[in-house]
Every structure is written in C-alpha cells, then in structure tokens.
Short mmCIF file of C-alpha atoms in Angstrom, two decimals:
data_model
loop_
_atom_site.label_atom_id
_atom_site.label_comp_id
_atom_site.label_asym_id
_atom_site.label_seq_id
_atom_site.Cartn_x
_atom_site.Cartn_y
_atom_site.Cartn_z
CA MET A 1 -106.91 43.36 144.34
CA GLU A 2 -103.79 41.29 144.76
CA ALA A 3 -102.94 39.93 148.19
CA ALA A 4 -100.18 41.79 150.00
CA GLY A 5 -96.81 40.11 149.83
CA HIS A 6 -97.63 38.06 146.76
CA SER A 7 -96.13 38.80 143.33
CA PRO A 8 -98.51 38.98 140.43
CA ILE A 9 -99.01 35.71 138.56
CA ALA A 10 -97.46 35.75 135.09
CA ARG A 11 -100.04 34.83 132.50
CA PRO A 12 -98.91 32.89 129.42
CA VAL A 13 -98.99 34.84 126.22
CA VAL A 14 -101.33 33.14 123.76
CA LEU A 15 -100.49 33.85 120.12
CA ASP A 16 -103.28 34.04 117.65
CA ARG A 17 -103.32 30.76 115.71
CA VAL A 18 -103.84 32.53 112.40
CA ASP A 19 -100.79 34.76 112.97
CA THR A 20 -98.70 31.74 113.91
CA LEU A 21 -99.66 29.83 110.77
CA ALA A 22 -98.99 32.92 108.64
CA ALA A 23 -95.49 33.24 110.12
CA MET A 24 -94.78 29.55 109.44
CA LYS A 25 -96.16 29.57 105.91
CA PRO A 26 -93.38 29.86 103.29
CA ARG A 27 -93.50 32.76 100.87
CA ALA A 28 -95.25 32.02 97.61
CA PHE A 29 -93.23 32.76 94.46
CA ASP A 30 -94.64 33.37 90.99
CA PRO A 31 -92.51 31.83 88.18
CA SER A 32 -93.79 34.45 85.73
CA ARG A 33 -92.57 37.29 87.97
CA LEU A 34 -89.83 35.72 90.05
CA ASP A 35 -87.91 37.84 92.55
CA VAL A 36 -84.60 36.01 92.09
CA ALA A 37 -82.82 37.60 95.08
CA ALA A 38 -85.63 36.75 97.50
CA PHE A 39 -86.04 33.31 95.94
CA ALA A 40 -82.35 32.52 96.47
CA GLN A 41 -82.46 33.94 100.01
CA ALA A 42 -85.35 31.59 100.82
CA ALA A 43 -83.67 28.63 99.05
CA GLY A 44 -86.93 28.37 97.11
CA VAL A 45 -87.92 25.48 94.87
CA LEU A 46 -90.58 25.54 92.15
CA SER A 47 -91.55 22.87 89.62
CA GLY A 48 -94.41 21.94 87.34
CA GLU A 49 -95.51 21.29 83.77
CA TRP A 50 -96.47 23.60 80.91
CA PRO A 51 -98.35 22.55 77.76
CA LEU A 52 -96.10 22.93 74.73
CA ALA A 53 -98.69 25.29 73.24
CA ASP A 54 -97.89 27.77 76.05
CA LEU A 55 -94.38 28.17 74.63
CA ASP A 56 -95.29 29.82 71.34
CA ARG A 57 -91.84 29.97 69.75
CA LEU A 58 -91.02 26.36 70.55
CA ALA A 59 -94.43 25.09 69.44
CA ALA A 60 -93.99 26.88 66.10
CA CYS A 61 -91.04 24.60 65.31
CA ARG A 62 -93.36 21.63 64.70
CA PRO A 63 -93.84 20.75 61.01
CA ALA A 64 -97.27 21.25 59.46
CA GLN A 65 -97.95 17.51 59.21
CA ALA A 66 -97.47 17.13 62.99
CA GLN A 67 -99.55 20.06 64.18
CA ASP A 68 -102.51 17.88 65.21
CA GLU A 69 -100.47 15.13 66.88
CA PRO A 70 -100.32 14.95 70.72
CA VAL A 71 -97.12 16.33 72.21
CA GLN A 72 -95.33 16.01 75.53
CA PRO A 73 -95.64 18.82 78.10
CA VAL A 74 -92.59 20.74 79.23
CA VAL A 75 -91.51 19.45 82.66
CA TRP A 76 -89.54 22.11 84.53
CA SER A 77 -87.99 22.97 87.87
CA VAL A 78 -86.12 25.93 89.33
CA GLU A 79 -84.14 26.16 92.58
CA GLY A 80 -82.64 29.20 94.28
CA GLU A 81 -79.36 29.23 96.18
CA LEU A 82 -77.53 31.87 98.21
CA ARG A 83 -73.95 30.63 98.04
CA LYS A 84 -71.74 31.92 100.84
CA LYS A 85 -68.16 32.93 100.09
CA PRO A 86 -65.52 33.57 102.79
CA GLY A 87 -64.71 37.27 102.99
CA ALA A 88 -67.17 38.20 100.26
CA GLN A 89 -70.83 38.83 99.70
CA PRO A 90 -72.96 35.71 99.14
CA GLU A 91 -73.61 34.84 95.51
CA THR A 92 -77.12 34.56 94.09
CA TRP A 93 -77.68 31.43 92.00
CA LEU A 94 -80.58 29.94 90.10
CA HIS A 95 -80.55 26.30 88.97
CA VAL A 96 -83.02 25.58 86.15
CA ARG A 97 -84.01 22.47 84.27
CA ALA A 98 -86.56 21.62 81.57
CA SER A 99 -87.29 18.63 79.37
CA THR A 100 -89.77 17.71 76.65
CA SER A 101 -90.06 15.92 73.29
CA ILE A 102 -91.04 17.76 70.13
CA PRO A 103 -91.60 16.63 66.52
CA LEU A 104 -89.41 18.36 63.95
CA GLU A 105 -88.99 17.90 60.21
CA CYS A 106 -86.36 15.36 59.17
CA GLN A 107 -84.02 17.00 56.69
CA ARG A 108 -83.61 13.71 54.78
CA CYS A 109 -87.14 12.38 54.26
CA LEU A 110 -89.11 15.53 55.26
CA GLN A 111 -91.26 13.46 57.65
CA PRO A 112 -91.71 14.26 61.39
CA VAL A 113 -88.93 13.08 63.68
CA VAL A 114 -89.38 13.32 67.46
CA GLU A 115 -86.44 14.93 69.26
CA ALA A 116 -85.96 14.74 73.03
CA LEU A 117 -84.81 17.99 74.65
CA ASP A 118 -83.27 18.16 78.12
CA VAL A 119 -81.59 21.33 79.39
CA GLU A 120 -80.00 22.03 82.75
CA ARG A 121 -78.14 25.23 83.68
CA SER A 122 -76.89 27.08 86.72
CA LEU A 123 -77.05 30.87 86.45
CA ARG A 124 -75.27 33.36 88.66
CA PHE A 125 -76.94 36.75 89.14
CA VAL A 126 -75.05 39.95 89.87
CA ALA A 127 -76.02 43.54 90.58
CA ASP A 128 -76.02 45.06 87.07
CA GLU A 129 -75.14 44.61 83.41
CA ALA A 130 -71.62 46.01 83.81
CA ALA A 131 -70.75 43.49 86.52
CA ALA A 132 -72.33 40.71 84.47
CA ALA A 133 -70.25 41.59 81.38
CA GLU A 134 -67.05 41.76 83.41
CA LEU A 135 -67.59 38.45 85.19
CA ASP A 136 -68.82 36.73 82.03
CA ALA A 137 -65.51 37.55 80.35
CA GLU A 138 -63.43 36.31 83.28
CA SER A 139 -65.43 33.31 84.48
CA GLU A 140 -66.81 30.11 82.99
CA ASP A 141 -70.06 30.66 84.91
CA ASP A 142 -73.21 31.82 83.13
CA VAL A 143 -73.72 35.32 84.56
CA LEU A 144 -76.85 37.48 84.29
CA ALA A 145 -77.83 40.83 85.76
CA LEU A 146 -80.49 40.89 88.45
CA THR A 147 -83.81 42.32 87.36
CA ARG A 148 -86.86 43.26 89.38
CA THR A 149 -88.70 40.18 88.12
CA LEU A 150 -87.77 37.21 85.95
CA ASP A 151 -90.10 35.20 83.70
CA VAL A 152 -88.90 31.62 84.21
CA LYS A 153 -91.00 30.34 81.30
CA LEU A 154 -89.32 32.68 78.81
CA LEU A 155 -85.91 31.81 80.22
CA LEU A 156 -86.49 28.07 79.84
CA GLU A 157 -88.03 28.48 76.39
CA ASP A 158 -84.83 30.25 75.28
CA GLU A 159 -82.79 27.34 76.64
CA LEU A 160 -84.94 24.74 74.86
CA LEU A 161 -84.71 26.64 71.56
CA LEU A 162 -80.91 26.68 71.87
CA ALA A 163 -80.98 22.91 72.45
CA LEU A 164 -82.79 22.18 69.15
CA PRO A 165 -80.66 20.18 66.70
CA ILE A 166 -79.34 22.19 63.78
CA VAL A 167 -80.15 19.39 61.30
CA PRO A 168 -82.91 17.14 62.68
CA ARG A 169 -83.10 13.74 61.03
CA HIS A 170 -83.94 10.10 61.69
CA ASP A 171 -81.20 7.60 62.42
CA ALA A 172 -82.98 5.50 59.80
CA CYS A 173 -85.83 7.10 57.89
CA PRO A 174 -89.08 5.09 58.16
CA GLN A 175 -89.83 5.45 54.46
CA PRO A 176 -87.38 5.03 51.58
CA LEU A 177 -86.52 8.20 49.83
CA GLN A 178 -88.22 8.63 46.47
CA ALA A 179 -85.70 9.09 43.73
CA GLU A 180 -86.45 11.94 41.40
CA PRO A 181 -87.23 10.79 37.83
CA ALA A 182 -84.27 11.18 35.53
CA GLU A 183 -84.64 13.83 32.91
CA PRO A 184 -84.66 12.44 29.34
CA GLN A 185 -81.40 13.01 27.58
CA GLN A 186 -81.70 15.48 24.76
CA GLN A 187 -80.37 14.43 21.39
CA PRO A 188 -77.68 16.75 20.12
CA GLU A 189 -78.93 19.07 17.47
CA THR A 190 -77.68 18.07 14.01
CA ARG A 191 -76.56 20.85 11.79
CA PRO A 192 -75.81 20.54 8.08
CA ASN A 193 -72.13 20.06 7.36
CA PRO A 194 -71.01 22.88 5.04
CA PHE A 195 -68.17 20.73 3.69
CA ALA A 196 -70.62 17.96 2.77
CA ALA A 197 -72.73 20.48 0.88
CA LEU A 198 -69.60 21.73 -0.89
CA GLN A 199 -68.66 18.17 -1.89
CA ALA A 200 -72.17 17.62 -3.27
CA LEU A 201 -71.87 20.84 -5.27
CA LYS A 202 -68.55 19.77 -6.68
CA ARG A 203 -69.91 16.37 -7.66
CA GLY A 204 -72.84 18.05 -9.42
CA SER A 205 -70.52 20.33 -11.37
CA SER A 206 -68.31 17.42 -12.35
CA ASP A 207 -71.24 15.33 -13.59
CA GLY A 208 -72.55 18.22 -15.64
CA GLY A 209 -69.21 18.75 -17.33
CA ASN A 210 -68.94 15.08 -18.38
CA SER A 211 -72.37 15.13 -20.06
CA GLN A 212 -71.35 17.76 -22.52
#
C-alpha cells in the first residue's frame, strides 16, 4: 500500500531494445521491385555492381571474338528525391547512373573495340500515363508514370543500350586493313569484222578473174 499523503512514484517507461532498433532501422528497398514513391519519400539511396552477363541484351552486343574476354561490371546507383514545390504537391524524382565498358565490333577493321558507357538521368514520376504524356510534351524533364514496382536493372539496361555508339570504330585500327585482291581485267571479246571478210571475198573474186 502507498503511504497516505504521498503521490505514487512515476516509473520510467523502458522500451524494448529490439523494438527501438527496428524503429531506427531504415526501410530496405529492392532494386528489382522498387517502390519509387516510398523510395523518394525516404530519400533512399542504393548502389552496387552487376556482372555484364546479368544484362542479357547488353551482353549480346559483344562480338563473337570477344565473348571469352573479361569484361567490366556495370557500376550503378539510384537516389530518390521528394522535391517540394510552393503551392503544389511535392514531385517524385529518381536520379539514376550507370557506367561500364563493353567490347563492340569496329566497323572499319571488324576487330573488337572497347567502348566506355556512362549514363546519368533524372526521371520525374507522375500519377498515370495521361499525366506523363501531357507533361512530357510541355516540359524538358524526362517524365514517367508511377508503377507499383520498378525494375532498376531493366531501366538502366535500356539507358546503356541507348548510349551505344551507332558506328563503333577505333580512332586508329590496330591492324592495317587488308586490301581485297583486284579482279583480273577481262580482255574484250574479239568478233570477226564482217567488212574484213567482205574485203577478203572481193580480193578472192578479183584474183580469180585475172587468172582466166
């Protein structure tokens, strides 16, 4: 029992340590199924490396003679931003970057030429496709519609494919180009001259007439 005239002693509230750590732990985001809205709200940052073989379409661009050569991994990063606007709803942004080096086929000497790729883009996300089409026509920003999840790897692979040179070639080819052998010139076909044959016939007739 509590003594009369004394107020009860307030006991400190002790939080469970596990619950406290869980509340402090930042949310984990999966780059293969990224919730862009939540990622931007949390100002999330992700980065890492992918083997080139994991990006099938990009890896398929290597020429056959370079398939067994070691290649650089794809170094990537993605950052979310919720950009506040006075008197308007905050904008959802995603800043992405990726870089790698990949061998391609030189269009001059047909030997492998290593091309460095480095892409960096800022993407604004809006509620739906209609809003994205409208803003894309009016603004210089790259605008996409929000989806339930976004595969960052596919997005960055698209960007790297767009960054490939249209005509890859060495500044100076390592091997001299082999000139194709010249085709032998064909001699013009000689045809008998009908006038020469006529002259010979006339000479024969003339000789025969003189012998008589």
